[in-house]
Amino acid sequence: MPTPSMEDYIEQIYKLIEDKGYARVSDIAEALSVHPSSVTKMVQKLDKDEYLVYEKYRGLILTPKGKKIGQRLVFRHELLEDLLRIIGVKEENIYEDVEGIEHHLSWDAIDRVGDLVQYFQEDSKRIEELKEIQQKNEDLD
Protein backbone atom coordinates (compact mmCIF):
# COMPACT_ATOMS: atom_id res chain seq x y z
CA MET A 1 0.00 0.00 0.00
CA PRO A 2 1.44 3.41 -0.90
CA THR A 3 2.23 5.96 1.79
CA PRO A 4 0.30 9.27 1.87
CA SER A 5 3.23 10.98 0.15
CA MET A 6 3.33 8.31 -2.54
CA GLU A 7 -0.42 8.71 -2.98
CA ASP A 8 -0.01 12.45 -3.58
CA TYR A 9 2.53 11.76 -6.32
CA ILE A 10 0.51 8.98 -7.95
CA GLU A 11 -2.63 11.13 -7.89
CA GLN A 12 -0.83 14.10 -9.42
CA ILE A 13 0.91 11.98 -12.07
CA TYR A 14 -2.41 10.37 -12.98
CA LYS A 15 -4.07 13.80 -13.33
CA LEU A 16 -1.23 15.20 -15.42
CA ILE A 17 -1.29 12.23 -17.78
CA GLU A 18 -5.08 12.49 -18.09
CA ASP A 19 -4.93 16.24 -18.74
CA LYS A 20 -1.78 16.58 -20.85
CA GLY A 21 -1.02 13.07 -22.04
CA TYR A 22 2.28 13.02 -20.15
CA ALA A 23 3.84 13.89 -16.81
CA ARG A 24 7.33 15.38 -16.60
CA VAL A 25 9.36 15.76 -13.43
CA SER A 26 9.12 19.55 -13.74
CA ASP A 27 5.30 19.40 -14.09
CA ILE A 28 4.99 17.17 -11.03
CA ALA A 29 7.33 19.41 -9.01
CA GLU A 30 5.32 22.49 -9.92
CA ALA A 31 1.96 20.86 -9.16
CA LEU A 32 3.11 19.59 -5.76
CA SER A 33 5.27 22.63 -4.91
CA VAL A 34 8.39 20.52 -4.35
CA HIS A 35 11.90 20.48 -5.80
CA PRO A 36 12.51 18.44 -8.95
CA SER A 37 15.14 16.42 -7.07
CA SER A 38 12.43 15.32 -4.60
CA VAL A 39 10.23 14.28 -7.51
CA THR A 40 13.05 12.28 -9.06
CA LYS A 41 13.64 10.39 -5.79
CA MET A 42 9.95 9.61 -5.38
CA VAL A 43 9.52 8.62 -9.02
CA GLN A 44 12.42 6.20 -8.64
CA LYS A 45 10.76 4.71 -5.56
CA LEU A 46 7.41 4.44 -7.38
CA ASP A 47 9.22 2.74 -10.26
CA LYS A 48 10.83 0.27 -7.85
CA ASP A 49 7.42 -0.45 -6.30
CA GLU A 50 5.94 -0.97 -9.80
CA TYR A 51 3.48 1.93 -9.77
CA LEU A 52 5.15 3.45 -12.81
CA VAL A 53 7.97 2.98 -15.28
CA TYR A 54 10.55 5.74 -15.25
CA GLU A 55 13.35 6.21 -17.74
CA LYS A 56 15.71 9.08 -17.06
CA TYR A 57 15.29 11.84 -19.68
CA ARG A 58 12.45 9.94 -21.36
CA GLY A 59 9.60 10.44 -18.93
CA LEU A 60 7.34 8.05 -17.15
CA ILE A 61 4.18 6.03 -17.57
CA LEU A 62 1.90 4.52 -14.98
CA THR A 63 1.71 0.75 -14.80
CA PRO A 64 -1.77 -0.82 -14.68
CA LYS A 65 -1.34 -0.98 -10.88
CA GLY A 66 -0.39 2.73 -10.75
CA LYS A 67 -3.22 3.72 -13.08
CA LYS A 68 -5.79 1.84 -10.98
CA ILE A 69 -4.60 3.48 -7.77
CA GLY A 70 -4.43 6.87 -9.51
CA GLN A 71 -8.07 6.54 -10.56
CA ARG A 72 -9.11 5.63 -7.02
CA LEU A 73 -7.16 8.53 -5.53
CA VAL A 74 -8.67 11.07 -7.93
CA PHE A 75 -12.12 9.61 -7.23
CA ARG A 76 -11.52 9.89 -3.47
CA HIS A 77 -10.39 13.49 -3.79
CA GLU A 78 -13.34 14.51 -5.98
CA LEU A 79 -15.79 12.68 -3.72
CA LEU A 80 -14.53 14.51 -0.66
CA GLU A 81 -14.73 17.82 -2.52
CA ASP A 82 -18.34 16.99 -3.43
CA LEU A 83 -19.16 16.23 0.20
CA LEU A 84 -17.63 19.47 1.46
CA ARG A 85 -19.53 21.48 -1.18
CA ILE A 86 -22.80 19.75 -0.24
CA ILE A 87 -22.33 20.48 3.45
CA GLY A 88 -21.58 24.13 2.73
CA VAL A 89 -17.82 24.47 3.20
CA LYS A 90 -16.54 27.67 1.60
CA GLU A 91 -15.02 27.04 -1.83
CA GLU A 92 -11.72 28.66 -0.89
CA ASN A 93 -11.27 26.09 1.93
CA ILE A 94 -12.24 22.93 0.08
CA TYR A 95 -8.95 21.96 -1.57
CA GLU A 96 -6.84 22.39 1.58
CA ASP A 97 -9.47 20.64 3.72
CA VAL A 98 -9.55 17.65 1.36
CA GLU A 99 -5.75 17.51 1.33
CA GLY A 100 -5.85 17.47 5.12
CA ILE A 101 -8.30 14.60 5.49
CA GLU A 102 -8.05 12.37 2.44
CA HIS A 103 -5.14 10.26 3.69
CA HIS A 104 -6.73 9.70 7.09
CA LEU A 105 -9.87 7.90 5.95
CA SER A 106 -10.16 4.19 5.29
CA TRP A 107 -11.63 3.02 2.02
CA ASP A 108 -14.63 1.85 4.04
CA ALA A 109 -15.11 5.43 5.25
CA ILE A 110 -14.75 6.68 1.66
CA ASP A 111 -17.46 4.23 0.58
CA ARG A 112 -19.76 5.59 3.30
CA VAL A 113 -18.98 9.16 2.22
CA GLY A 114 -19.96 8.07 -1.29
CA ASP A 115 -23.27 6.79 0.06
CA LEU A 116 -23.88 10.09 1.85
CA VAL A 117 -23.06 12.16 -1.24
CA GLN A 118 -25.39 9.96 -3.27
CA TYR A 119 -28.12 10.39 -0.63
CA PHE A 120 -27.94 14.17 -0.94
CA GLN A 121 -27.58 14.21 -4.73
CA GLU A 122 -30.60 11.96 -5.28
CA ASP A 123 -32.97 14.50 -3.70
CA SER A 124 -32.12 18.20 -3.75
CA LYS A 125 -34.67 18.81 -0.98
CA ARG A 126 -32.24 17.10 1.40
CA ILE A 127 -29.57 19.69 0.60
CA GLU A 128 -32.08 22.49 1.11
CA GLU A 129 -33.10 21.02 4.48
CA LEU A 130 -29.43 20.87 5.50
CA LYS A 131 -28.99 24.52 4.50
CA GLU A 132 -32.02 25.45 6.59
CA ILE A 133 -30.49 23.72 9.63
CA GLN A 134 -27.18 25.51 9.01
CA GLN A 135 -28.95 28.87 8.72
CA LYS A 136 -30.87 28.22 11.92
CA ASN A 137 -27.61 27.37 13.73
CA GLU A 138 -25.88 30.47 12.38
CA ASP A 139 -28.78 32.62 13.56
CA LEU A 140 -28.17 31.27 17.09
CA ASP A 141 -24.54 32.47 17.06
CSV table of N, CA and C in Angstrom, one decimal:
chain,number,residue,atom,x,y,z
A,1,MET,N,0.9,-1.2,0.0
A,1,MET,CA,0.0,0.0,0.0
A,1,MET,C,0.9,1.2,0.0
A,2,PRO,N,0.6,2.2,-0.9
A,2,PRO,CA,1.4,3.4,-0.9
A,2,PRO,C,1.2,4.3,0.3
A,3,THR,N,2.3,5.0,0.7
A,3,THR,CA,2.2,6.0,1.8
A,3,THR,C,1.4,7.2,1.3
A,4,PRO,N,1.0,8.0,2.3
A,4,PRO,CA,0.3,9.3,1.9
A,4,PRO,C,1.1,10.1,0.9
A,5,SER,N,2.4,10.2,1.1
A,5,SER,CA,3.2,11.0,0.1
A,5,SER,C,3.2,10.3,-1.2
A,6,MET,N,3.4,9.0,-1.3
A,6,MET,CA,3.3,8.3,-2.5
A,6,MET,C,2.0,8.5,-3.2
A,7,GLU,N,0.9,8.5,-2.4
A,7,GLU,CA,-0.4,8.7,-3.0
A,7,GLU,C,-0.5,10.1,-3.6
A,8,ASP,N,0.0,11.1,-3.0
A,8,ASP,CA,0.0,12.4,-3.6
A,8,ASP,C,0.7,12.5,-4.9
A,9,TYR,N,1.8,11.8,-5.0
A,9,TYR,CA,2.5,11.8,-6.3
A,9,TYR,C,1.7,11.0,-7.4
A,10,ILE,N,1.3,9.8,-7.0
A,10,ILE,CA,0.5,9.0,-8.0
A,10,ILE,C,-0.7,9.7,-8.4
A,11,GLU,N,-1.4,10.4,-7.5
A,11,GLU,CA,-2.6,11.1,-7.9
A,11,GLU,C,-2.3,12.3,-8.9
A,12,GLN,N,-1.2,13.0,-8.6
A,12,GLN,CA,-0.8,14.1,-9.4
A,12,GLN,C,-0.3,13.6,-10.8
A,13,ILE,N,0.4,12.5,-10.8
A,13,ILE,CA,0.9,12.0,-12.1
A,13,ILE,C,-0.3,11.5,-12.9
A,14,TYR,N,-1.2,10.8,-12.3
A,14,TYR,CA,-2.4,10.4,-13.0
A,14,TYR,C,-3.1,11.6,-13.6
A,15,LYS,N,-3.3,12.6,-12.8
A,15,LYS,CA,-4.1,13.8,-13.3
A,15,LYS,C,-3.3,14.5,-14.5
A,16,LEU,N,-2.0,14.6,-14.3
A,16,LEU,CA,-1.2,15.2,-15.4
A,16,LEU,C,-1.3,14.4,-16.7
A,17,ILE,N,-1.2,13.1,-16.6
A,17,ILE,CA,-1.3,12.2,-17.8
A,17,ILE,C,-2.7,12.3,-18.4
A,18,GLU,N,-3.7,12.4,-17.6
A,18,GLU,CA,-5.1,12.5,-18.1
A,18,GLU,C,-5.3,13.8,-18.8
A,19,ASP,N,-4.7,14.9,-18.2
A,19,ASP,CA,-4.9,16.2,-18.7
A,19,ASP,C,-4.0,16.5,-19.9
A,20,LYS,N,-2.7,16.2,-19.8
A,20,LYS,CA,-1.8,16.6,-20.9
A,20,LYS,C,-1.3,15.4,-21.7
A,21,GLY,N,-1.5,14.2,-21.3
A,21,GLY,CA,-1.0,13.1,-22.0
A,21,GLY,C,0.3,12.6,-21.6
A,22,TYR,N,1.0,13.4,-20.7
A,22,TYR,CA,2.3,13.0,-20.1
A,22,TYR,C,2.5,13.7,-18.8
A,23,ALA,N,3.5,13.3,-18.1
A,23,ALA,CA,3.8,13.9,-16.8
A,23,ALA,C,5.4,14.0,-16.7
A,24,ARG,N,5.9,15.2,-16.7
A,24,ARG,CA,7.3,15.4,-16.6
A,24,ARG,C,7.7,15.7,-15.2
A,25,VAL,N,8.9,15.5,-14.8
A,25,VAL,CA,9.4,15.8,-13.4
A,25,VAL,C,9.1,17.2,-13.1
A,26,SER,N,9.3,18.1,-14.0
A,26,SER,CA,9.1,19.5,-13.7
A,26,SER,C,7.6,19.9,-13.5
A,27,ASP,N,6.7,19.2,-14.3
A,27,ASP,CA,5.3,19.4,-14.1
A,27,ASP,C,4.8,18.9,-12.7
A,28,ILE,N,5.3,17.8,-12.3
A,28,ILE,CA,5.0,17.2,-11.0
A,28,ILE,C,5.5,18.1,-9.9
A,29,ALA,N,6.7,18.5,-10.0
A,29,ALA,CA,7.3,19.4,-9.0
A,29,ALA,C,6.5,20.7,-8.9
A,30,GLU,N,6.1,21.3,-10.0
A,30,GLU,CA,5.3,22.5,-9.9
A,30,GLU,C,4.0,22.2,-9.3
A,31,ALA,N,3.3,21.2,-9.7
A,31,ALA,CA,2.0,20.9,-9.2
A,31,ALA,C,2.0,20.6,-7.7
A,32,LEU,N,3.0,19.9,-7.2
A,32,LEU,CA,3.1,19.6,-5.8
A,32,LEU,C,3.9,20.6,-4.9
A,33,SER,N,4.5,21.6,-5.6
A,33,SER,CA,5.3,22.6,-4.9
A,33,SER,C,6.5,22.0,-4.2
A,34,VAL,N,7.2,21.2,-4.9
A,34,VAL,CA,8.4,20.5,-4.4
A,34,VAL,C,9.5,20.7,-5.4
A,35,HIS,N,10.7,20.4,-4.9
A,35,HIS,CA,11.9,20.5,-5.8
A,35,HIS,C,11.9,19.3,-6.8
A,36,PRO,N,12.4,19.5,-8.0
A,36,PRO,CA,12.5,18.4,-9.0
A,36,PRO,C,13.3,17.3,-8.4
A,37,SER,N,14.3,17.5,-7.6
A,37,SER,CA,15.1,16.4,-7.1
A,37,SER,C,14.3,15.5,-6.2
A,38,SER,N,13.3,16.1,-5.4
A,38,SER,CA,12.4,15.3,-4.6
A,38,SER,C,11.5,14.5,-5.5
A,39,VAL,N,11.1,15.0,-6.6
A,39,VAL,CA,10.2,14.3,-7.5
A,39,VAL,C,11.0,13.1,-8.1
A,40,THR,N,12.2,13.4,-8.5
A,40,THR,CA,13.0,12.3,-9.1
A,40,THR,C,13.2,11.1,-8.1
A,41,LYS,N,13.5,11.4,-6.8
A,41,LYS,CA,13.6,10.4,-5.8
A,41,LYS,C,12.4,9.6,-5.6
A,42,MET,N,11.2,10.3,-5.6
A,42,MET,CA,9.9,9.6,-5.4
A,42,MET,C,9.6,8.8,-6.6
A,43,VAL,N,9.8,9.3,-7.8
A,43,VAL,CA,9.5,8.6,-9.0
A,43,VAL,C,10.3,7.3,-9.1
A,44,GLN,N,11.6,7.4,-8.7
A,44,GLN,CA,12.4,6.2,-8.6
A,44,GLN,C,11.9,5.2,-7.7
A,45,LYS,N,11.4,5.6,-6.5
A,45,LYS,CA,10.8,4.7,-5.6
A,45,LYS,C,9.5,4.1,-6.1
A,46,LEU,N,8.7,4.9,-6.8
A,46,LEU,CA,7.4,4.4,-7.4
A,46,LEU,C,7.7,3.5,-8.5
A,47,ASP,N,8.8,3.7,-9.2
A,47,ASP,CA,9.2,2.7,-10.3
A,47,ASP,C,9.6,1.4,-9.6
A,48,LYS,N,10.4,1.5,-8.6
A,48,LYS,CA,10.8,0.3,-7.9
A,48,LYS,C,9.6,-0.5,-7.3
A,49,ASP,N,8.6,0.2,-6.9
A,49,ASP,CA,7.4,-0.5,-6.3
A,49,ASP,C,6.4,-0.8,-7.4
A,50,GLU,N,6.7,-0.6,-8.6
A,50,GLU,CA,5.9,-1.0,-9.8
A,50,GLU,C,4.6,-0.2,-10.0
A,51,TYR,N,4.6,1.1,-9.5
A,51,TYR,CA,3.5,1.9,-9.8
A,51,TYR,C,3.6,2.7,-11.1
A,52,LEU,N,4.9,2.8,-11.5
A,52,LEU,CA,5.2,3.4,-12.8
A,52,LEU,C,6.5,2.9,-13.4
A,53,VAL,N,6.7,3.3,-14.6
A,53,VAL,CA,8.0,3.0,-15.3
A,53,VAL,C,8.6,4.3,-15.6
A,54,TYR,N,9.8,4.5,-15.1
A,54,TYR,CA,10.6,5.7,-15.2
A,54,TYR,C,11.9,5.5,-16.0
A,55,GLU,N,12.1,6.2,-17.0
A,55,GLU,CA,13.4,6.2,-17.7
A,55,GLU,C,13.9,7.6,-17.7
A,56,LYS,N,15.1,7.8,-17.2
A,56,LYS,CA,15.7,9.1,-17.1
A,56,LYS,C,15.7,9.8,-18.4
A,57,TYR,N,15.4,11.0,-18.5
A,57,TYR,CA,15.3,11.8,-19.7
A,57,TYR,C,14.2,11.4,-20.7
A,58,ARG,N,13.5,10.4,-20.4
A,58,ARG,CA,12.5,9.9,-21.4
A,58,ARG,C,11.1,10.1,-20.8
A,59,GLY,N,10.9,10.3,-19.5
A,59,GLY,CA,9.6,10.4,-18.9
A,59,GLY,C,9.2,9.2,-18.2
A,60,LEU,N,7.9,9.2,-17.9
A,60,LEU,CA,7.3,8.0,-17.1
A,60,LEU,C,5.9,7.7,-17.6
A,61,ILE,N,5.5,6.5,-17.3
A,61,ILE,CA,4.2,6.0,-17.6
A,61,ILE,C,3.7,5.2,-16.4
A,62,LEU,N,2.4,5.3,-16.1
A,62,LEU,CA,1.9,4.5,-15.0
A,62,LEU,C,1.7,3.1,-15.4
A,63,THR,N,2.0,2.2,-14.5
A,63,THR,CA,1.7,0.8,-14.8
A,63,THR,C,0.2,0.6,-14.6
A,64,PRO,N,-0.4,-0.6,-15.0
A,64,PRO,CA,-1.8,-0.8,-14.7
A,64,PRO,C,-2.1,-0.7,-13.2
A,65,LYS,N,-1.2,-1.1,-12.3
A,65,LYS,CA,-1.3,-1.0,-10.9
A,65,LYS,C,-1.4,0.5,-10.5
A,66,GLY,N,-0.4,1.3,-11.0
A,66,GLY,CA,-0.4,2.7,-10.8
A,66,GLY,C,-1.6,3.5,-11.3
A,67,LYS,N,-2.1,3.1,-12.5
A,67,LYS,CA,-3.2,3.7,-13.1
A,67,LYS,C,-4.5,3.4,-12.2
A,68,LYS,N,-4.6,2.2,-11.8
A,68,LYS,CA,-5.8,1.8,-11.0
A,68,LYS,C,-5.8,2.6,-9.7
A,69,ILE,N,-4.7,2.7,-9.0
A,69,ILE,CA,-4.6,3.5,-7.8
A,69,ILE,C,-4.8,5.0,-8.1
A,70,GLY,N,-4.2,5.5,-9.1
A,70,GLY,CA,-4.4,6.9,-9.5
A,70,GLY,C,-5.9,7.2,-9.7
A,71,GLN,N,-6.6,6.3,-10.4
A,71,GLN,CA,-8.1,6.5,-10.6
A,71,GLN,C,-8.8,6.6,-9.2
A,72,ARG,N,-8.5,5.7,-8.3
A,72,ARG,CA,-9.1,5.6,-7.0
A,72,ARG,C,-8.8,6.9,-6.2
A,73,LEU,N,-7.6,7.4,-6.3
A,73,LEU,CA,-7.2,8.5,-5.5
A,73,LEU,C,-7.9,9.8,-6.0
A,74,VAL,N,-8.0,9.9,-7.4
A,74,VAL,CA,-8.7,11.1,-7.9
A,74,VAL,C,-10.2,11.0,-7.6
A,75,PHE,N,-10.7,9.8,-7.6
A,75,PHE,CA,-12.1,9.6,-7.2
A,75,PHE,C,-12.3,10.0,-5.8
A,76,ARG,N,-11.4,9.6,-4.9
A,76,ARG,CA,-11.5,9.9,-3.5
A,76,ARG,C,-11.5,11.4,-3.3
A,77,HIS,N,-10.5,12.0,-3.9
A,77,HIS,CA,-10.4,13.5,-3.8
A,77,HIS,C,-11.7,14.2,-4.3
A,78,GLU,N,-12.1,13.9,-5.4
A,78,GLU,CA,-13.3,14.5,-6.0
A,78,GLU,C,-14.6,14.2,-5.1
A,79,LEU,N,-14.7,13.0,-4.6
A,79,LEU,CA,-15.8,12.7,-3.7
A,79,LEU,C,-15.8,13.5,-2.5
A,80,LEU,N,-14.6,13.7,-1.9
A,80,LEU,CA,-14.5,14.5,-0.7
A,80,LEU,C,-14.8,16.0,-1.0
A,81,GLU,N,-14.4,16.5,-2.1
A,81,GLU,CA,-14.7,17.8,-2.5
A,81,GLU,C,-16.2,18.0,-2.7
A,82,ASP,N,-16.9,17.0,-3.3
A,82,ASP,CA,-18.3,17.0,-3.4
A,82,ASP,C,-19.0,17.1,-2.1
A,83,LEU,N,-18.6,16.2,-1.1
A,83,LEU,CA,-19.2,16.2,0.2
A,83,LEU,C,-19.0,17.6,0.9
A,84,LEU,N,-17.8,18.2,0.8
A,84,LEU,CA,-17.6,19.5,1.5
A,84,LEU,C,-18.5,20.6,0.8
A,85,ARG,N,-18.6,20.5,-0.5
A,85,ARG,CA,-19.5,21.5,-1.2
A,85,ARG,C,-21.0,21.3,-0.7
A,86,ILE,N,-21.4,20.0,-0.7
A,86,ILE,CA,-22.8,19.8,-0.2
A,86,ILE,C,-23.1,20.3,1.2
A,87,ILE,N,-22.1,20.1,2.1
A,87,ILE,CA,-22.3,20.5,3.4
A,87,ILE,C,-22.0,22.0,3.7
A,88,GLY,N,-21.7,22.7,2.6
A,88,GLY,CA,-21.6,24.1,2.7
A,88,GLY,C,-20.2,24.7,3.1
A,89,VAL,N,-19.2,23.9,2.9
A,89,VAL,CA,-17.8,24.5,3.2
A,89,VAL,C,-17.5,25.5,2.1
A,90,LYS,N,-16.9,26.6,2.5
A,90,LYS,CA,-16.5,27.7,1.6
A,90,LYS,C,-15.6,27.1,0.5
A,91,GLU,N,-15.8,27.5,-0.7
A,91,GLU,CA,-15.0,27.0,-1.8
A,91,GLU,C,-13.5,27.2,-1.6
A,92,GLU,N,-13.1,28.4,-1.0
A,92,GLU,CA,-11.7,28.7,-0.9
A,92,GLU,C,-11.0,27.7,0.1
A,93,ASN,N,-11.8,27.0,0.9
A,93,ASN,CA,-11.3,26.1,1.9
A,93,ASN,C,-11.3,24.6,1.5
A,94,ILE,N,-12.0,24.3,0.4
A,94,ILE,CA,-12.2,22.9,0.1
A,94,ILE,C,-11.0,22.2,-0.3
A,95,TYR,N,-10.1,22.7,-1.1
A,95,TYR,CA,-8.9,22.0,-1.6
A,95,TYR,C,-8.0,21.6,-0.4
A,96,GLU,N,-7.7,22.6,0.4
A,96,GLU,CA,-6.8,22.4,1.6
A,96,GLU,C,-7.5,21.4,2.6
A,97,ASP,N,-8.8,21.5,2.8
A,97,ASP,CA,-9.5,20.6,3.7
A,97,ASP,C,-9.4,19.2,3.2
A,98,VAL,N,-9.6,19.0,1.9
A,98,VAL,CA,-9.6,17.7,1.4
A,98,VAL,C,-8.1,17.1,1.5
A,99,GLU,N,-7.1,17.9,1.2
A,99,GLU,CA,-5.7,17.5,1.3
A,99,GLU,C,-5.5,17.1,2.8
A,100,GLY,N,-6.1,17.8,3.7
A,100,GLY,CA,-5.9,17.5,5.1
A,100,GLY,C,-6.5,16.2,5.6
A,101,ILE,N,-7.6,15.8,5.0
A,101,ILE,CA,-8.3,14.6,5.5
A,101,ILE,C,-8.2,13.4,4.6
A,102,GLU,N,-7.9,13.5,3.3
A,102,GLU,CA,-8.1,12.4,2.4
A,102,GLU,C,-7.2,11.2,2.8
A,103,HIS,N,-6.0,11.4,3.4
A,103,HIS,CA,-5.1,10.3,3.7
A,103,HIS,C,-5.5,9.6,5.0
A,104,HIS,N,-6.4,10.2,5.8
A,104,HIS,CA,-6.7,9.7,7.1
A,104,HIS,C,-8.0,8.9,7.2
A,105,LEU,N,-8.6,8.7,6.0
A,105,LEU,CA,-9.9,7.9,6.0
A,105,LEU,C,-9.6,6.5,5.3
A,106,SER,N,-10.2,5.5,5.9
A,106,SER,CA,-10.2,4.2,5.3
A,106,SER,C,-11.0,4.2,4.0
A,107,TRP,N,-10.8,3.1,3.2
A,107,TRP,CA,-11.6,3.0,2.0
A,107,TRP,C,-13.1,2.7,2.4
A,108,ASP,N,-13.3,2.1,3.5
A,108,ASP,CA,-14.6,1.9,4.0
A,108,ASP,C,-15.3,3.2,4.3
A,109,ALA,N,-14.6,4.1,5.0
A,109,ALA,CA,-15.1,5.4,5.3
A,109,ALA,C,-15.4,6.2,3.9
A,110,ILE,N,-14.5,6.0,3.0
A,110,ILE,CA,-14.7,6.7,1.7
A,110,ILE,C,-16.0,6.1,1.0
A,111,ASP,N,-16.2,4.8,1.1
A,111,ASP,CA,-17.5,4.2,0.6
A,111,ASP,C,-18.7,4.8,1.3
A,112,ARG,N,-18.6,5.0,2.6
A,112,ARG,CA,-19.8,5.6,3.3
A,112,ARG,C,-20.0,7.1,2.9
A,113,VAL,N,-18.9,7.8,2.7
A,113,VAL,CA,-19.0,9.2,2.2
A,113,VAL,C,-19.7,9.2,0.9
A,114,GLY,N,-19.3,8.2,0.0
A,114,GLY,CA,-20.0,8.1,-1.3
A,114,GLY,C,-21.5,7.9,-1.1
A,115,ASP,N,-21.8,7.0,-0.2
A,115,ASP,CA,-23.3,6.8,0.1
A,115,ASP,C,-24.0,8.1,0.5
A,116,LEU,N,-23.3,8.8,1.4
A,116,LEU,CA,-23.9,10.1,1.8
A,116,LEU,C,-24.0,11.1,0.7
A,117,VAL,N,-23.0,11.2,-0.1
A,117,VAL,CA,-23.1,12.2,-1.2
A,117,VAL,C,-24.2,11.7,-2.2
A,118,GLN,N,-24.3,10.5,-2.4
A,118,GLN,CA,-25.4,10.0,-3.3
A,118,GLN,C,-26.7,10.3,-2.6
A,119,TYR,N,-26.9,10.1,-1.3
A,119,TYR,CA,-28.1,10.4,-0.6
A,119,TYR,C,-28.5,11.8,-0.9
A,120,PHE,N,-27.6,12.8,-0.7
A,120,PHE,CA,-27.9,14.2,-0.9
A,120,PHE,C,-28.2,14.5,-2.4
A,121,GLN,N,-27.4,13.9,-3.3
A,121,GLN,CA,-27.6,14.2,-4.7
A,121,GLN,C,-28.9,13.6,-5.3
A,122,GLU,N,-29.4,12.6,-4.7
A,122,GLU,CA,-30.6,12.0,-5.3
A,122,GLU,C,-31.9,12.8,-5.0
A,123,ASP,N,-31.8,13.7,-4.0
A,123,ASP,CA,-33.0,14.5,-3.7
A,123,ASP,C,-32.5,15.9,-3.2
A,124,SER,N,-32.6,16.9,-4.1
A,124,SER,CA,-32.1,18.2,-3.7
A,124,SER,C,-32.8,18.8,-2.5
A,125,LYS,N,-34.0,18.3,-2.2
A,125,LYS,CA,-34.7,18.8,-1.0
A,125,LYS,C,-33.8,18.5,0.3
A,126,ARG,N,-33.1,17.4,0.3
A,126,ARG,CA,-32.2,17.1,1.4
A,126,ARG,C,-31.2,18.2,1.6
A,127,ILE,N,-30.6,18.6,0.5
A,127,ILE,CA,-29.6,19.7,0.6
A,127,ILE,C,-30.2,21.0,1.1
A,128,GLU,N,-31.4,21.3,0.6
A,128,GLU,CA,-32.1,22.5,1.1
A,128,GLU,C,-32.4,22.4,2.6
A,129,GLU,N,-32.8,21.2,3.0
A,129,GLU,CA,-33.1,21.0,4.5
A,129,GLU,C,-31.8,21.2,5.3
A,130,LEU,N,-30.7,20.7,4.8
A,130,LEU,CA,-29.4,20.9,5.5
A,130,LEU,C,-29.1,22.4,5.6
A,131,LYS,N,-29.3,23.1,4.5
A,131,LYS,CA,-29.0,24.5,4.5
A,131,LYS,C,-29.9,25.3,5.5
A,132,GLU,N,-31.1,24.8,5.6
A,132,GLU,CA,-32.0,25.4,6.6
A,132,GLU,C,-31.5,25.2,8.0
A,133,ILE,N,-31.0,24.0,8.3
A,133,ILE,CA,-30.5,23.7,9.6
A,133,ILE,C,-29.3,24.6,9.9
A,134,GLN,N,-28.4,24.7,8.9
A,134,GLN,CA,-27.2,25.5,9.0
A,134,GLN,C,-27.5,27.0,9.3
A,135,GLN,N,-28.5,27.5,8.5
A,135,GLN,CA,-29.0,28.9,8.7
A,135,GLN,C,-29.5,29.1,10.1
A,136,LYS,N,-30.3,28.1,10.6
A,136,LYS,CA,-30.9,28.2,11.9
A,136,LYS,C,-29.8,28.3,13.0
A,137,ASN,N,-28.7,27.4,12.8
A,137,ASN,CA,-27.6,27.4,13.7
A,137,ASN,C,-26.8,28.6,13.7
A,138,GLU,N,-26.6,29.2,12.5
A,138,GLU,CA,-25.9,30.5,12.4
A,138,GLU,C,-26.6,31.6,13.0
A,139,ASP,N,-28.0,31.6,13.0
A,139,ASP,CA,-28.8,32.6,13.6
A,139,ASP,C,-28.7,32.6,15.1
A,140,LEU,N,-28.3,31.4,15.6
A,140,LEU,CA,-28.2,31.3,17.1
A,140,LEU,C,-26.8,31.9,17.6
A,141,ASP,N,-25.9,32.0,16.7
A,141,ASP,CA,-24.5,32.5,17.1
A,141,ASP,C,-24.5,33.9,17.4
